[in-house]
mmCIF file of C-alpha atoms and ligand atoms in Angstrom:
data_model
loop_
_atom_site.group_PDB
_atom_site.id
_atom_site.type_symbol
_atom_site.label_atom_id
_atom_site.label_comp_id
_atom_site.label_asym_id
_atom_site.label_seq_id
_atom_site.Cartn_x
_atom_site.Cartn_y
_atom_site.Cartn_z
ATOM 1 C CA MET A 109 0.000 0.000 0.000
ATOM 2 C CA VAL A 110 1.390 3.373 -0.959
ATOM 3 C CA LYS A 111 1.029 5.787 1.967
ATOM 4 C CA VAL A 112 -0.195 9.273 1.098
ATOM 5 C CA GLY A 113 -0.619 12.530 3.058
ATOM 6 C CA VAL A 114 -2.385 15.748 2.075
ATOM 7 C CA ALA A 115 -1.126 19.231 3.056
ATOM 8 C CA GLY A 116 -3.817 21.939 2.986
ATOM 9 C CA TYR A 117 -7.382 20.678 3.500
ATOM 10 C CA GLY A 118 -9.076 23.366 1.385
ATOM 11 C CA VAL A 119 -11.059 23.184 -1.850
ATOM 12 C CA ILE A 120 -8.565 20.855 -3.531
ATOM 13 C CA GLY A 121 -7.160 19.115 -0.433
ATOM 14 C CA GLN A 122 -10.527 17.736 0.697
ATOM 15 C CA ARG A 123 -11.091 16.274 -2.719
ATOM 16 C CA LEU A 124 -7.570 14.840 -2.934
ATOM 17 C CA ALA A 125 -8.128 13.147 0.432
ATOM 18 C CA ASP A 126 -11.420 11.642 -0.789
ATOM 19 C CA GLY A 127 -9.749 10.589 -4.051
ATOM 20 C CA VAL A 128 -6.907 8.776 -2.273
ATOM 21 C CA ALA A 129 -9.360 7.122 0.143
ATOM 22 C CA LEU A 130 -11.133 5.610 -2.889
ATOM 23 C CA GLN A 131 -7.925 4.116 -4.381
ATOM 24 C CA LYS A 132 -7.805 0.559 -3.018
ATOM 25 C CA ASP A 133 -4.029 0.355 -3.548
ATOM 26 C CA MET A 134 -3.275 3.507 -1.517
ATOM 27 C CA GLU A 135 -3.673 4.489 2.133
ATOM 28 C CA LEU A 136 -4.547 8.016 3.231
ATOM 29 C CA VAL A 137 -2.442 8.516 6.357
ATOM 30 C CA GLY A 138 -3.815 11.950 7.169
ATOM 31 C CA VAL A 139 -4.290 15.578 6.251
ATOM 32 C CA ALA A 140 -2.498 18.674 7.546
ATOM 33 C CA ASP A 141 -3.693 22.245 7.880
ATOM 34 C CA LEU A 142 -2.943 25.529 9.568
ATOM 35 C CA ALA A 143 -6.298 26.722 10.916
ATOM 36 C CA PRO A 144 -9.686 25.385 12.084
ATOM 37 C CA THR A 145 -11.361 26.439 8.821
ATOM 38 C CA LEU A 146 -14.964 25.549 7.976
ATOM 39 C CA SER A 147 -13.671 22.529 6.010
ATOM 40 C CA ILE A 148 -11.791 21.308 9.112
ATOM 41 C CA LYS A 149 -14.857 21.956 11.274
ATOM 42 C CA ALA A 150 -16.950 19.929 8.804
ATOM 43 C CA LEU A 151 -14.338 17.137 9.045
ATOM 44 C CA LYS A 152 -14.792 17.117 12.803
ATOM 45 C CA GLU A 153 -18.582 17.128 12.524
ATOM 46 C CA ARG A 154 -18.277 14.121 10.165
ATOM 47 C CA GLY A 155 -16.461 12.195 12.953
ATOM 48 C CA MET A 156 -12.858 12.779 11.730
ATOM 49 C CA PRO A 157 -12.797 10.196 8.885
ATOM 50 C CA TYR A 158 -9.218 11.429 8.230
ATOM 51 C CA ASP A 159 -6.518 12.036 10.863
ATOM 52 C CA LEU A 160 -5.510 15.678 11.189
ATOM 53 C CA TYR A 161 -1.965 16.988 11.667
ATOM 54 C CA LEU A 162 -1.079 20.612 12.411
ATOM 55 C CA VAL A 163 1.458 22.533 10.335
ATOM 56 C CA ASP A 164 4.003 24.824 12.002
ATOM 57 C CA GLY A 165 2.402 28.093 13.062
ATOM 58 C CA ALA A 166 -1.017 26.525 13.708
ATOM 59 C CA ASP A 167 -2.676 27.945 16.817
ATOM 60 C CA LYS A 168 -3.331 24.789 18.881
ATOM 61 C CA ALA A 169 -5.518 26.710 21.332
ATOM 62 C CA LYS A 170 -7.994 27.439 18.547
ATOM 63 C CA PHE A 171 -8.217 23.747 17.604
ATOM 64 C CA ASP A 172 -8.628 22.811 21.290
ATOM 65 C CA ALA A 173 -11.327 25.459 21.761
ATOM 66 C CA ALA A 174 -13.228 24.028 18.778
ATOM 67 C CA LYS A 175 -12.674 20.485 20.188
ATOM 68 C CA ILE A 176 -10.971 19.402 16.962
ATOM 69 C CA PRO A 177 -8.666 16.437 17.668
ATOM 70 C CA TYR A 178 -5.243 16.242 16.000
ATOM 71 C CA LYS A 179 -2.772 13.377 15.747
ATOM 72 C CA GLY A 180 0.459 15.305 15.689
ATOM 73 C CA SER A 181 2.670 17.709 13.798
ATOM 74 C CA PHE A 182 3.198 18.173 10.067
ATOM 75 C CA GLY A 183 6.598 16.525 10.539
ATOM 76 C CA ASP A 184 4.883 13.473 12.102
ATOM 77 C CA LEU A 185 2.664 13.147 9.020
ATOM 78 C CA ILE A 186 5.551 13.607 6.582
ATOM 79 C CA GLY A 187 7.489 10.929 8.473
ATOM 80 C CA LYS A 188 4.723 8.368 7.897
ATOM 81 C CA VAL A 189 4.111 8.746 4.144
ATOM 82 C CA ASP A 190 5.662 7.837 0.804
ATOM 83 C CA VAL A 191 4.080 10.785 -1.036
ATOM 84 C CA MET A 192 2.741 14.171 0.080
ATOM 85 C CA LEU A 193 0.026 15.848 -2.011
ATOM 86 C CA ASP A 194 0.540 19.550 -1.400
ATOM 87 C CA SER A 195 -2.615 21.608 -1.871
ATOM 88 C CA SER A 196 -1.684 24.512 0.371
ATOM 89 C CA PRO A 197 -2.219 28.051 -1.013
ATOM 90 C CA GLY A 198 -0.123 28.946 -4.092
ATOM 91 C CA GLY A 199 3.515 29.603 -3.130
ATOM 92 C CA VAL A 200 3.289 27.856 0.261
ATOM 93 C CA GLY A 201 4.017 24.482 -1.356
ATOM 94 C CA ALA A 202 7.487 25.694 -2.343
ATOM 95 C CA LYS A 203 8.204 26.380 1.349
ATOM 96 C CA ASN A 204 6.753 23.029 2.415
ATOM 97 C CA LYS A 205 9.042 21.381 -0.132
ATOM 98 C CA GLU A 206 12.025 22.049 2.142
ATOM 99 C CA LEU A 207 10.413 19.725 4.712
ATOM 100 C CA TYR A 208 9.701 17.060 2.089
ATOM 101 C CA GLU A 209 13.296 17.242 0.881
ATOM 102 C CA LYS A 210 14.631 16.886 4.423
ATOM 103 C CA ALA A 211 12.463 13.823 5.020
ATOM 104 C CA GLY A 212 13.250 12.337 1.581
ATOM 105 C CA VAL A 213 9.549 12.143 0.748
ATOM 106 C CA ARG A 214 8.093 12.505 -2.745
ATOM 107 C CA ALA A 215 5.599 15.311 -3.319
ATOM 108 C CA ILE A 216 3.010 16.396 -5.844
ATOM 109 C CA PHE A 217 2.137 20.092 -6.061
ATOM 110 C CA GLN A 218 -0.937 21.801 -7.494
ATOM 111 C CA GLY A 219 -1.263 24.426 -10.209
ATOM 112 C CA GLY A 220 -0.761 27.511 -7.989
ATOM 113 C CA GLU A 221 2.950 26.716 -7.465
ATOM 114 C CA LYS A 222 5.659 27.853 -9.887
ATOM 115 C CA ASN A 223 6.794 25.191 -12.379
ATOM 116 C CA SER A 224 10.269 25.339 -10.812
ATOM 117 C CA VAL A 225 8.915 23.657 -7.635
ATOM 118 C CA ALA A 226 8.920 20.292 -9.429
ATOM 119 C CA ASP A 227 11.098 18.135 -11.660
ATOM 120 C CA VAL A 228 8.209 17.442 -14.031
ATOM 121 C CA PHE A 229 5.073 19.388 -14.974
ATOM 122 C CA PHE A 230 2.642 16.480 -15.149
ATOM 123 C CA HIS A 231 -0.519 15.213 -16.818
ATOM 124 C CA GLY A 232 -1.717 11.631 -16.344
ATOM 125 C CA TYR A 233 -2.501 11.111 -20.026
ATOM 126 C CA ALA A 234 -0.159 13.452 -21.933
ATOM 127 C CA ASN A 235 3.193 12.770 -20.208
ATOM 128 C CA TYR A 236 2.687 10.066 -17.497
ATOM 129 C CA GLU A 237 5.930 8.299 -18.401
ATOM 130 C CA LYS A 238 7.989 11.469 -17.696
ATOM 131 C CA GLY A 239 6.827 11.263 -14.072
ATOM 132 C CA LEU A 240 8.021 7.695 -13.504
ATOM 133 C CA GLY A 241 10.042 7.491 -10.288
ATOM 134 C CA VAL A 242 10.450 11.271 -10.159
ATOM 135 C CA LYS A 243 10.581 12.971 -6.726
ATOM 136 C CA TYR A 244 8.547 16.119 -7.354
ATOM 137 C CA LEU A 245 5.654 16.626 -9.755
ATOM 138 C CA LYS A 246 3.490 19.671 -10.374
ATOM 139 C CA LEU A 247 -0.020 19.161 -11.644
ATOM 140 C CA THR A 248 -1.527 21.352 -14.315
ATOM 141 C CA SER A 249 -4.223 23.849 -13.250
ATOM 142 C CA CYS A 250 -7.900 22.911 -13.507
ATOM 143 C CA ASN A 251 -8.403 24.456 -16.957
ATOM 144 C CA THR A 252 -5.157 23.070 -18.331
ATOM 145 C CA THR A 253 -5.948 19.585 -16.982
ATOM 146 C CA GLY A 254 -9.261 19.439 -18.815
ATOM 147 C CA LEU A 255 -7.935 21.173 -21.920
ATOM 148 C CA ILE A 256 -5.032 18.736 -22.253
ATOM 149 C CA ARG A 257 -7.361 15.755 -21.740
ATOM 150 C CA SER A 258 -9.336 16.740 -24.824
ATOM 151 C CA VAL A 259 -6.398 17.834 -27.015
ATOM 152 C CA ASP A 260 -4.376 14.718 -26.067
ATOM 153 C CA CYS A 261 -7.420 12.597 -26.914
ATOM 154 C CA LEU A 262 -7.443 13.934 -30.507
ATOM 155 C CA ASP A 263 -3.640 14.020 -30.695
ATOM 156 C CA ARG A 264 -3.249 10.368 -29.703
ATOM 157 C CA LYS A 265 -5.764 9.200 -32.261
ATOM 158 C CA TYR A 266 -5.163 11.547 -35.190
ATOM 159 C CA GLY A 267 -2.260 13.931 -34.391
ATOM 160 C CA VAL A 268 -2.667 17.643 -33.626
ATOM 161 C CA ASP A 269 -0.115 20.353 -34.399
ATOM 162 C CA ARG A 270 -1.955 23.578 -33.560
ATOM 163 C CA VAL A 271 -4.692 24.734 -31.164
ATOM 164 C CA ALA A 272 -6.287 28.077 -30.252
ATOM 165 C CA ILE A 273 -8.477 28.328 -27.175
ATOM 166 C CA THR A 274 -10.886 30.726 -25.489
ATOM 167 C CA ILE A 275 -11.471 30.272 -21.752
ATOM 168 C CA ILE A 276 -14.581 31.622 -20.068
ATOM 169 C CA ARG A 277 -13.236 31.463 -16.533
ATOM 170 C CA ARG A 278 -15.366 31.258 -13.381
ATOM 171 C CA VAL A 279 -14.259 34.050 -11.093
ATOM 172 C CA ALA A 280 -14.260 32.155 -7.760
ATOM 173 C CA ASP A 281 -15.251 28.831 -6.156
ATOM 174 C CA PRO A 282 -18.731 28.411 -4.607
ATOM 175 C CA GLY A 283 -18.669 30.005 -1.158
ATOM 176 C CA ASP A 284 -15.747 32.351 -1.879
ATOM 177 C CA TYR A 285 -16.125 36.002 -0.907
ATOM 178 C CA HIS A 286 -12.561 37.206 -1.459
ATOM 179 C CA ARG A 287 -13.233 38.335 -5.046
ATOM 180 C CA GLY A 288 -16.153 40.531 -3.979
ATOM 181 C CA LEU A 289 -19.625 40.660 -5.512
ATOM 182 C CA THR A 290 -18.953 41.184 -9.175
ATOM 183 C CA ASN A 291 -20.957 41.856 -12.298
ATOM 184 C CA ALA A 292 -18.358 42.434 -14.967
ATOM 185 C CA LEU A 293 -16.065 40.570 -17.338
ATOM 186 C CA GLN A 294 -12.328 40.984 -17.060
ATOM 187 C CA MET A 295 -9.690 40.362 -19.745
ATOM 188 C CA ASP A 296 -6.331 38.681 -19.159
ATOM 189 C CA LYS A 297 -3.280 39.482 -21.263
ATOM 190 C CA ALA A 298 -2.857 36.962 -24.090
ATOM 191 C CA PRO A 299 -1.583 34.297 -24.486
ATOM 192 C CA SER A 300 -3.242 32.665 -21.481
ATOM 193 C CA HIS A 301 -1.026 30.560 -19.173
ATOM 194 C CA GLN A 302 -3.076 27.478 -20.038
ATOM 195 C CA ALA A 303 -1.964 27.660 -23.686
ATOM 196 C CA LEU A 304 1.674 28.089 -22.601
ATOM 197 C CA ASP A 305 1.310 25.219 -20.102
ATOM 198 C CA LEU A 306 -0.123 22.973 -22.805
ATOM 199 C CA MET A 307 2.989 23.646 -24.923
ATOM 200 C CA THR A 308 5.257 22.796 -21.967
ATOM 201 C CA ILE A 309 3.580 19.382 -21.594
ATOM 202 C CA MET A 310 2.832 18.792 -25.296
ATOM 203 C CA PRO A 311 5.764 20.645 -26.989
ATOM 204 C CA HIS A 312 4.798 19.352 -30.445
ATOM 205 C CA VAL A 313 1.562 21.405 -30.339
ATOM 206 C CA GLU A 314 1.655 25.156 -31.032
ATOM 207 C CA ALA A 315 -0.928 26.758 -28.730
ATOM 208 C CA THR A 316 -2.263 30.204 -28.013
ATOM 209 C CA GLY A 317 -5.388 31.623 -26.408
ATOM 210 C CA ILE A 318 -7.404 34.297 -24.664
ATOM 211 C CA LEU A 319 -8.930 34.185 -21.162
ATOM 212 C CA VAL A 320 -11.957 36.165 -19.969
ATOM 213 C CA HIS A 321 -12.924 36.108 -16.239
ATOM 214 C CA THR A 322 -16.696 35.834 -15.657
ATOM 215 C CA PRO A 323 -18.620 36.379 -12.401
ATOM 216 C CA VAL A 324 -19.816 32.775 -12.022
ATOM 217 C CA THR A 325 -18.643 29.938 -9.772
ATOM 218 C CA HIS A 326 -19.985 26.725 -11.320
ATOM 219 C CA GLY A 327 -17.243 25.753 -13.754
ATOM 220 C CA HIS A 328 -15.192 27.209 -16.579
ATOM 221 C CA ILE A 329 -15.979 26.719 -20.266
ATOM 222 C CA ILE A 330 -13.180 26.435 -22.840
ATOM 223 C CA THR A 331 -13.629 26.536 -26.588
ATOM 224 C CA VAL A 332 -10.841 24.869 -28.563
ATOM 225 C CA VAL A 333 -9.928 25.202 -32.239
ATOM 226 C CA ALA A 334 -7.558 22.347 -33.178
ATOM 227 C CA HIS A 335 -5.631 21.676 -36.362
ATOM 228 C CA GLY A 336 -4.725 18.099 -37.342
ATOM 229 C CA LYS A 337 -1.031 17.231 -37.526
ATOM 230 C CA GLY A 338 0.529 18.010 -40.906
ATOM 231 C CA GLY A 339 -2.777 19.402 -42.189
ATOM 232 C CA LYS A 340 -4.556 16.039 -41.852
ATOM 233 C CA LYS A 341 -8.120 17.148 -41.163
ATOM 234 C CA ILE A 342 -9.916 15.896 -38.028
ATOM 235 C CA THR A 343 -13.580 15.718 -39.006
ATOM 236 C CA ARG A 344 -16.541 16.147 -36.671
ATOM 237 C CA ASP A 345 -17.217 12.396 -36.721
ATOM 238 C CA MET A 346 -13.599 11.554 -35.963
ATOM 239 C CA ALA A 347 -13.510 13.972 -33.020
ATOM 240 C CA LEU A 348 -16.802 12.692 -31.637
ATOM 241 C CA GLU A 349 -15.649 9.075 -31.870
ATOM 242 C CA ALA A 350 -12.439 9.875 -29.975
ATOM 243 C CA PHE A 351 -14.163 11.912 -27.248
ATOM 244 C CA LYS A 352 -16.892 9.297 -26.738
ATOM 245 C CA THR A 353 -14.353 6.583 -25.947
ATOM 246 C CA HIS A 354 -12.388 8.676 -23.385
ATOM 247 C CA ASN A 355 -13.105 7.754 -19.768
ATOM 248 C CA ARG A 356 -12.549 11.274 -18.412
ATOM 249 C CA ILE A 357 -14.659 13.064 -21.004
ATOM 250 C CA ARG A 358 -18.462 13.007 -20.653
ATOM 251 C CA VAL A 359 -20.048 13.800 -24.028
ATOM 252 C CA VAL A 360 -23.449 15.492 -23.609
ATOM 253 C CA THR A 361 -26.006 17.388 -25.675
ATOM 254 C CA ILE A 362 -27.891 20.618 -25.154
ATOM 255 C CA ASP A 363 -31.178 18.879 -26.042
ATOM 256 C CA GLU A 364 -30.890 16.420 -23.150
ATOM 257 C CA GLY A 365 -30.676 19.389 -20.756
ATOM 258 C CA PHE A 366 -26.994 20.333 -20.501
ATOM 259 C CA LEU A 367 -27.624 24.002 -21.211
ATOM 260 C CA GLY A 368 -24.411 25.282 -19.633
ATOM 261 C CA ASN A 369 -21.877 25.038 -16.793
ATOM 262 C CA ALA A 370 -24.511 25.044 -14.036
ATOM 263 C CA SER A 371 -26.256 22.005 -15.612
ATOM 264 C CA PHE A 372 -23.139 19.930 -14.883
ATOM 265 C CA PHE A 373 -23.018 21.105 -11.279
ATOM 266 C CA ARG A 374 -26.673 20.249 -10.804
ATOM 267 C CA TYR A 375 -26.288 16.866 -12.515
ATOM 268 C CA ALA A 376 -23.335 16.007 -10.266
ATOM 269 C CA ARG A 377 -25.510 16.775 -7.252
ATOM 270 C CA ASP A 378 -28.339 14.652 -8.703
ATOM 271 C CA LEU A 379 -25.813 11.815 -9.057
ATOM 272 C CA GLY A 380 -25.180 12.155 -5.324
ATOM 273 C CA ASN A 381 -21.529 13.075 -5.898
ATOM 274 C CA PRO A 382 -20.098 14.589 -2.683
ATOM 275 C CA ARG A 383 -20.225 18.421 -2.837
ATOM 276 C CA GLY A 384 -21.411 18.260 -6.458
ATOM 277 C CA ASP A 385 -17.932 17.136 -7.532
ATOM 278 C CA MET A 386 -17.306 15.890 -11.066
ATOM 279 C CA TYR A 387 -13.983 14.295 -12.006
ATOM 280 C CA GLU A 388 -14.710 14.266 -15.746
ATOM 281 C CA ILE A 389 -14.838 17.215 -18.114
ATOM 282 C CA GLY A 390 -18.071 17.747 -20.037
ATOM 283 C CA LEU A 391 -17.967 18.077 -23.806
ATOM 284 C CA TRP A 392 -20.947 19.313 -25.795
ATOM 285 C CA GLU A 393 -21.562 17.092 -28.834
ATOM 286 C CA ASP A 394 -23.524 19.980 -30.341
ATOM 287 C CA SER A 395 -20.501 22.265 -30.036
ATOM 288 C CA ILE A 396 -18.243 20.212 -32.330
ATOM 289 C CA VAL A 397 -17.941 22.013 -35.664
ATOM 290 C CA GLU A 398 -15.519 22.062 -38.558
ATOM 291 C CA SER A 399 -14.026 25.374 -39.730
ATOM 292 C CA GLY A 400 -11.978 24.782 -42.866
ATOM 293 C CA ASP A 401 -9.228 22.374 -41.837
ATOM 294 C CA ASN A 402 -9.852 23.020 -38.139
ATOM 295 C CA ILE A 403 -12.095 21.258 -35.650
ATOM 296 C CA MET A 404 -13.738 23.327 -32.910
ATOM 297 C CA TYR A 405 -15.483 22.228 -29.689
ATOM 298 C CA ALA A 406 -16.410 23.399 -26.184
ATOM 299 C CA ILE A 407 -15.652 21.736 -22.828
ATOM 300 C CA ASN A 408 -16.855 22.306 -19.254
ATOM 301 C CA ILE A 409 -14.227 22.301 -16.480
ATOM 302 C CA PRO A 410 -15.440 21.462 -12.929
ATOM 303 C CA GLN A 411 -12.553 23.404 -11.416
ATOM 304 C CA GLU A 412 -12.769 22.031 -7.882
ATOM 305 C CA SER A 413 -12.468 18.340 -8.771
ATOM 306 C CA VAL A 414 -10.998 17.990 -12.279
ATOM 307 C CA THR A 415 -7.362 17.694 -11.162
ATOM 308 C CA ILE A 416 -8.022 14.863 -8.677
ATOM 309 C CA PRO A 417 -7.725 11.948 -11.190
ATOM 310 C CA GLU A 418 -4.484 13.280 -12.713
ATOM 311 C CA THR A 419 -3.062 13.709 -9.186
ATOM 312 C CA MET A 420 -3.849 10.033 -8.468
ATOM 313 C CA ASP A 421 -1.998 9.244 -11.736
ATOM 314 C CA GLY A 422 0.892 11.304 -10.345
ATOM 315 C CA ILE A 423 1.120 9.066 -7.254
ATOM 316 C CA ARG A 424 1.153 6.033 -9.562
ATOM 317 C CA ALA A 425 3.995 7.580 -11.594
ATOM 318 C CA VAL A 426 6.288 8.675 -8.773
ATOM 319 C CA MET A 427 5.800 5.357 -6.966
ATOM 320 C CA LYS A 428 6.140 3.388 -10.243
ATOM 321 C CA MET A 429 2.890 1.585 -9.439
ATOM 322 C CA GLN A 430 2.256 1.242 -13.179
ATOM 323 C CA ASN A 431 4.801 1.836 -15.929
ATOM 324 C CA ASP A 432 2.632 3.468 -18.558
ATOM 325 C CA SER A 433 -0.154 5.982 -18.827
ATOM 326 C CA ALA A 434 -2.746 3.558 -20.171
ATOM 327 C CA SER A 435 -2.548 1.120 -17.255
ATOM 328 C CA ALA A 436 -2.139 3.864 -14.617
ATOM 329 C CA THR A 437 -5.064 5.961 -15.809
ATOM 330 C CA ALA A 438 -7.153 2.780 -16.124
ATOM 331 C CA GLU A 439 -6.530 1.955 -12.434
ATOM 332 C CA THR A 440 -7.330 5.496 -11.297
ATOM 333 C CA ASN A 441 -10.459 5.546 -13.468
ATOM 334 C CA LYS A 442 -11.609 2.200 -12.052
ATOM 335 C CA TYR A 443 -11.432 3.407 -8.446
ATOM 336 C CA LEU A 444 -13.000 6.796 -9.170
ATOM 337 C CA GLY A 445 -15.787 5.297 -11.306
ATOM 338 C CA LEU A 446 -14.695 7.263 -14.369
ATOM 339 C CA GLY A 447 -16.344 6.266 -17.640
ATOM 340 C CA LYS A 448 -19.237 4.495 -15.893
ATOM 341 C CA TRP A 449 -21.745 6.624 -17.827
ATOM 342 C CA ARG A 450 -20.670 5.148 -21.187
HETATM 343 N N1 NAD B 511 -9.756 26.074 -6.238
HETATM 344 C C1 NAD B 511 -9.631 25.598 -7.458
HETATM 345 O O1 NAD B 511 -10.595 25.603 -8.238
HETATM 346 C C2 NAD B 511 -8.308 25.005 -7.899
HETATM 347 C C3 NAD B 511 -8.298 24.179 -9.044
HETATM 348 C C4 NAD B 511 -7.096 23.570 -9.445
HETATM 349 C C5 NAD B 511 -5.919 23.817 -8.729
HETATM 350 N N2 NAD B 511 -5.942 24.641 -7.638
HETATM 351 C C6 NAD B 511 -4.662 24.841 -6.911
HETATM 352 O O2 NAD B 511 -4.700 24.038 -5.728
HETATM 353 C C7 NAD B 511 -3.920 24.662 -4.682
HETATM 354 C C8 NAD B 511 -4.818 24.867 -3.472
HETATM 355 O O3 NAD B 511 -5.910 25.730 -3.822
HETATM 356 P P1 NAD B 511 -7.292 25.716 -3.011
HETATM 357 O O4 NAD B 511 -8.273 26.433 -3.866
HETATM 358 O O5 NAD B 511 -7.589 24.317 -2.549
HETATM 359 O O6 NAD B 511 -6.899 26.641 -1.757
HETATM 360 P P2 NAD B 511 -7.733 26.807 -0.391
HETATM 361 O O7 NAD B 511 -7.426 28.185 0.099
HETATM 362 O O8 NAD B 511 -9.143 26.374 -0.549
HETATM 363 O O9 NAD B 511 -7.028 25.741 0.592
HETATM 364 C C9 NAD B 511 -5.723 25.882 1.098
HETATM 365 C C10 NAD B 511 -5.665 25.254 2.478
HETATM 366 O O10 NAD B 511 -4.296 25.230 2.909
HETATM 367 C C11 NAD B 511 -4.246 25.605 4.285
HETATM 368 N N3 NAD B 511 -2.904 26.117 4.590
HETATM 369 C C12 NAD B 511 -2.486 27.400 4.767
HETATM 370 N N4 NAD B 511 -1.161 27.421 5.028
HETATM 371 C C13 NAD B 511 -0.734 26.132 4.998
HETATM 372 C C14 NAD B 511 0.535 25.505 5.179
HETATM 373 N N5 NAD B 511 1.650 26.217 5.473
HETATM 374 N N6 NAD B 511 0.622 24.141 5.069
HETATM 375 C C15 NAD B 511 -0.483 23.399 4.781
HETATM 376 N N7 NAD B 511 -1.708 23.951 4.604
HETATM 377 C C16 NAD B 511 -1.830 25.286 4.708
HETATM 378 C C17 NAD B 511 -5.371 26.627 4.433
HETATM 379 O O11 NAD B 511 -5.789 26.757 5.780
HETATM 380 C C18 NAD B 511 -6.461 26.017 3.532
HETATM 381 O O12 NAD B 511 -7.280 25.094 4.240
HETATM 382 C C19 NAD B 511 -3.383 25.969 -5.297
HETATM 383 O O13 NAD B 511 -2.102 25.682 -5.838
HETATM 384 C C20 NAD B 511 -4.367 26.263 -6.419
HETATM 385 O O14 NAD B 511 -3.829 27.060 -7.430
HETATM 386 C C21 NAD B 511 -7.123 25.230 -7.195
#
């Protein structure tokens, strides 16, 4: 059993902990955090299904006052695991890395860290093999994770040499107040980091794109224009066939009721998924169109949960649990129930 710890029990950390708990070949040793946040209070109210460890600087008196039990220090947790999943706020992971290095423990960082924090910038499908046995991985951000899933899907089957993307980005997660109450769209400078990140992981694809922030919380939408490798056209039928056989891409239609990003959130809740989480990206069949030699389509990114499967792949890579992407992603998918809708 590979032993795993989670640092930072926030939006991503809670979901990473749940994801590891579902992998039958991994053991979640515990989670670490700094403060008795609402997520930690909810953990306590749920009967502490995961052991809690306190990071340096945590105010123990506050945890004691809230009657939240803890097992020990961050160092205690690090000493018990093979891999740490670091989902602390962006930039904090780089500091935590010093502790991982000292303890000789592998670590996987999330998208808010700089690329330099890790040896490999990782995606479970597009470059799994590069992560084999490596000490430090960094996962792609939520948008990039979903974007690469779809571009890699076409690339693997038909070859892709150019993409252009537009990201309609949700401004905050449900429950966030730190971005204020907004009613405006905001432009980012082009090219968006997701396009640059895609080129880092898939260097044979030339990518560019624009990002527009929108005042919504239930998922991002990305439109992608892709060009087949060497001018070999990817038709609508070819794209649809590839997407329909991918276990992390749920192909839907507008007519069946998937009108937009909120439809996915509601459907995930109807499925009984904890917190309305969805591991898969949604892809609208009705959005796939040809434009000259290009193929265009739109995907929905459930930002809070989309990176969980690729992080599980990351554990498999650094621990050499499987030696190739196909078998590793298949194991992760099996435990997370990915592809069960097909
Ligand atoms: N929120 C998203 O939609 C999303 C999607 C993909 C990737 N990410 C990335 O995931 C990472 C975490 O983001 P989040 O949204 O879960 O943040 P968050 O603020 O919800 O959670 C961070 C948690 O870390 C805790 N923390 C603070 N200092 C710590 C320390 N020194 N050690 C350990 N824990 C500490 C905080 O108390 C909090 O519970 C970031 O790199 C972010 O860019 C976020």
